[in-house]
Coordinates of C-alpha atoms in Angstrom, one line a residue:
Chain A
X1 CA 87.3 110.0 117.0
X2 CA 88.9 106.6 117.2
X3 CA 89.9 106.3 113.6
X4 CA 89.6 103.3 111.5
X5 CA 89.9 100.2 113.8
X6 CA 91.2 97.0 112.5
X7 CA 91.5 93.6 114.1
X8 CA 93.6 91.4 114.7
X9 CA 96.7 93.6 114.4
X10 CA 98.7 90.4 113.9
X11 CA 97.9 87.0 112.6
X12 CA 100.0 84.0 112.2
X13 CA 98.2 80.9 110.7
X14 CA 98.9 77.8 108.9
X15 CA 98.3 77.1 105.2
X16 CA 94.8 75.9 104.6
X17 CA 93.3 77.7 107.6
X18 CA 90.5 80.3 107.2
X19 CA 91.5 83.9 108.1
X20 CA 89.0 86.6 109.0
X21 CA 90.1 90.2 109.1
X22 CA 87.9 92.8 110.6
X23 CA 87.3 96.6 110.2
X24 CA 85.3 99.3 111.8
X25 CA 85.3 102.4 109.7
X26 CA 85.0 106.0 111.0
X27 CA 81.6 106.9 112.0
X28 CA 79.8 108.7 109.3
X29 CA 82.1 107.6 106.5
X30 CA 80.2 105.8 103.8
X31 CA 82.9 104.4 101.6
X32 CA 85.2 101.5 102.8
X33 CA 88.3 100.0 101.0
X34 CA 90.3 97.0 101.6
X35 CA 93.9 97.1 100.5
X36 CA 96.8 94.5 100.5
X37 CA 100.5 95.8 100.7
X38 CA 103.5 93.7 99.9
X39 CA 107.1 94.7 99.1
X40 CA 106.8 93.1 95.6
X41 CA 103.4 94.6 94.5
X42 CA 103.0 97.6 96.7
X43 CA 99.6 98.8 97.9
X44 CA 96.7 97.2 95.9
X45 CA 93.0 97.8 96.2
X46 CA 91.1 94.6 96.7
X47 CA 87.6 95.8 97.0
X48 CA 85.6 98.9 97.9
X49 CA 82.0 99.5 99.2
X50 CA 79.8 102.6 99.0
X51 CA 76.9 102.5 101.5
X52 CA 77.5 99.0 102.4
X53 CA 77.4 97.8 98.7
X54 CA 80.3 96.2 97.0
X55 CA 81.3 98.6 94.1
X56 CA 84.3 97.1 92.6
X57 CA 86.0 93.8 93.6
X58 CA 88.2 93.5 90.6
X59 CA 91.2 93.5 92.7
X60 CA 90.3 90.5 94.7
X61 CA 92.8 87.9 93.7
X62 CA 90.7 84.8 93.5
X63 CA 87.8 83.0 94.9
X64 CA 89.5 82.3 98.1
X65 CA 89.0 86.0 99.0
X66 CA 85.6 87.3 100.1
X67 CA 84.5 90.6 101.8
X68 CA 81.3 91.7 103.3
X69 CA 79.8 94.8 104.9
X70 CA 76.7 93.8 106.8
X71 CA 76.3 97.4 108.1
X72 CA 77.8 100.8 108.0
X73 CA 80.1 100.1 111.0
X74 CA 81.5 96.8 110.2
X75 CA 83.3 94.9 107.4
X76 CA 85.2 91.6 107.1
X77 CA 87.7 90.2 104.7
X78 CA 87.9 86.4 104.7
X79 CA 90.6 84.2 103.2
X80 CA 89.7 80.5 102.8
X81 CA 91.9 78.6 102.5
X82 CA 94.9 80.7 103.1
X83 CA 98.2 80.3 101.4
X84 CA 101.7 81.4 102.2
X85 CA 101.5 83.9 99.2
X86 CA 98.7 85.7 101.1
X87 CA 101.2 86.8 103.6
X88 CA 100.9 90.7 103.6
X89 CA 99.7 93.8 105.5
X90 CA 96.0 94.2 104.9
X91 CA 94.7 97.7 105.3
X92 CA 91.2 99.0 105.7
X93 CA 90.5 102.7 104.9
X94 CA 87.3 104.7 104.9
X95 CA 86.2 108.1 103.5
X96 CA 83.1 110.3 103.4
X97 CA 81.1 110.2 100.1
X98 CA 80.8 113.1 97.6
X99 CA 83.2 114.8 95.1
X100 CA 86.5 116.0 96.4
X101 CA 85.9 114.1 99.7
X102 CA 88.9 112.2 98.8
X103 CA 90.9 111.7 101.9
X104 CA 91.0 108.1 102.8
X105 CA 91.9 107.3 106.5
X106 CA 93.7 104.2 106.8
X107 CA 93.6 101.8 109.8
X108 CA 96.7 100.4 111.4
X109 CA 96.6 97.2 109.3
X110 CA 96.6 93.6 110.0
X111 CA 100.0 91.8 109.5
X112 CA 99.2 88.4 108.1
X113 CA 101.7 85.5 108.1
X114 CA 100.6 82.3 106.5
X115 CA 103.1 79.5 107.2
Chain B
X1 CA 95.8 98.4 83.4
X2 CA 96.1 101.8 84.9
X3 CA 99.6 102.3 86.3
X4 CA 101.4 104.7 88.6
X5 CA 105.1 104.7 88.5
X6 CA 107.5 106.3 91.0
X7 CA 111.3 106.9 90.8
X8 CA 112.7 103.8 92.5
X9 CA 114.9 105.3 95.0
X10 CA 115.8 105.1 97.7
X11 CA 116.5 108.8 97.9
X12 CA 119.0 110.2 100.3
X13 CA 119.2 113.9 101.1
X14 CA 121.0 115.9 103.9
X15 CA 118.9 117.7 106.5
X16 CA 117.9 121.2 105.2
X17 CA 118.0 120.2 101.4
X18 CA 115.1 119.9 99.1
X19 CA 113.9 116.4 98.4
X20 CA 112.1 115.8 95.0
X21 CA 109.9 112.9 94.4
X22 CA 108.4 112.0 91.1
X23 CA 105.5 110.2 89.6
X24 CA 104.1 109.3 86.3
X25 CA 100.7 107.8 85.5
X26 CA 99.2 106.1 82.6
X27 CA 95.5 107.1 82.5
X28 CA 95.0 110.4 80.8
X29 CA 91.5 110.7 82.3
X30 CA 92.7 110.8 85.7
X31 CA 91.5 114.1 87.6
X32 CA 92.9 113.7 91.1
X33 CA 96.2 113.1 92.5
X34 CA 97.5 112.5 96.0
X35 CA 100.8 112.1 98.0
X36 CA 100.7 109.8 101.1
X37 CA 103.4 109.4 103.5
X38 CA 104.1 106.0 105.3
X39 CA 106.4 105.7 108.2
X40 CA 107.9 102.1 108.6
X41 CA 105.6 99.8 110.2
X42 CA 102.7 102.4 110.0
X43 CA 99.7 103.1 107.7
X44 CA 99.7 105.7 104.9
X45 CA 98.5 109.2 105.7
X46 CA 97.4 111.9 103.1
X47 CA 99.8 114.9 102.9
X48 CA 98.9 116.5 99.7
X49 CA 96.1 116.4 97.1
X50 CA 96.1 118.3 93.8
X51 CA 93.6 118.4 90.9
X52 CA 94.7 121.4 88.7
X53 CA 97.9 121.9 86.6
X54 CA 100.5 123.9 88.4
X55 CA 101.8 124.1 91.9
X56 CA 100.1 123.7 95.2
X57 CA 101.9 124.6 98.4
X58 CA 101.4 123.6 102.0
X59 CA 104.0 124.5 104.4
X60 CA 107.3 122.9 103.4
X61 CA 105.5 120.6 100.8
X62 CA 104.8 121.6 97.2
X63 CA 102.9 119.3 94.8
X64 CA 103.3 119.9 91.2
X65 CA 100.8 118.7 88.4
X66 CA 101.5 118.4 84.7
X67 CA 98.5 116.6 83.1
X68 CA 99.9 116.9 79.5
X69 CA 103.0 115.0 80.6
X70 CA 101.0 112.8 83.1
X71 CA 103.5 113.9 85.7
X72 CA 103.1 114.6 89.4
X73 CA 105.9 115.6 91.8
X74 CA 106.3 116.4 95.4
X75 CA 109.0 118.8 96.7
X76 CA 110.0 118.9 100.4
X77 CA 111.9 122.1 101.3
X78 CA 114.2 122.3 104.3
X79 CA 114.0 118.5 104.8
X80 CA 114.0 117.1 108.3
X81 CA 115.0 113.7 109.6
X82 CA 111.2 113.4 110.7
X83 CA 110.4 113.4 106.9
X84 CA 112.3 110.0 106.4
X85 CA 109.5 107.9 105.2
X86 CA 108.2 106.1 102.0
X87 CA 106.2 108.5 100.0
X88 CA 103.2 107.0 98.0
X89 CA 101.9 108.6 94.9
X90 CA 98.1 107.8 94.3
X91 CA 96.0 108.6 91.2
X92 CA 92.2 108.8 91.3
X93 CA 90.3 106.8 88.5
X94 CA 86.8 106.5 87.4
X95 CA 86.5 110.2 86.6
X96 CA 86.9 111.1 90.3
X97 CA 88.9 110.2 93.3
X98 CA 86.9 107.2 94.6
X99 CA 89.2 104.6 93.4
X100 CA 92.9 105.0 94.0
X101 CA 95.9 103.4 92.1
X102 CA 99.1 103.7 94.2
X103 CA 102.7 103.6 93.0
X104 CA 105.1 101.4 94.9
X105 CA 106.6 104.3 96.7
X106 CA 109.9 106.0 97.1
X107 CA 111.7 105.5 100.4
X108 CA 113.3 108.9 101.5
X109 CA 115.9 109.3 104.2
X110 CA 117.1 112.6 105.5
X111 CA 120.4 112.5 107.1
X112 CA 121.2 114.8 110.0

């Protein structure tokens, strides 16, 4: 199994530009999570999906952030327009559904730098 | 706002010693608790989960849970340099483990 796949692995962009991060969850997993990690705030949940449906987006910082999951094998996190304070590592994670199916498998992350 | 607090660290122990990592949480309704390990520049990986009060052992790792005190700990026996990493405590919310709240982590260094 290839694990959770994220692209790009690194992204450097200028303030005001649109950024799109991509994630392919592990096949058969029906929950997908987007996290952001910074030194100041640690690992924060942004949004999660069950069966491609957004369940909780209360962690999305503001309207500049949006996430979609058009099918079971693909999700995107978009930032438009990007700002320097968005610089962070963004992780995607997936897991199977059901009780006690708690293990979230994390992708390698996308390191985003907004200049 | 549900919170998870970890001892700030960094924590440094000699090789072969016991490393003790602590975590407290604010949501009394939490039912599931996890320890993740994150090597520098890598993604978090699950090393232990615990749901009931008491101890749970897995090799050199022991997780301890006290729901009354809202306290979780991780003990690493016979610490090895390869255990040097940041350890993240995570607590499941919403009555299950679907949504996790993470602590900021404790950086552990095991000195040869």
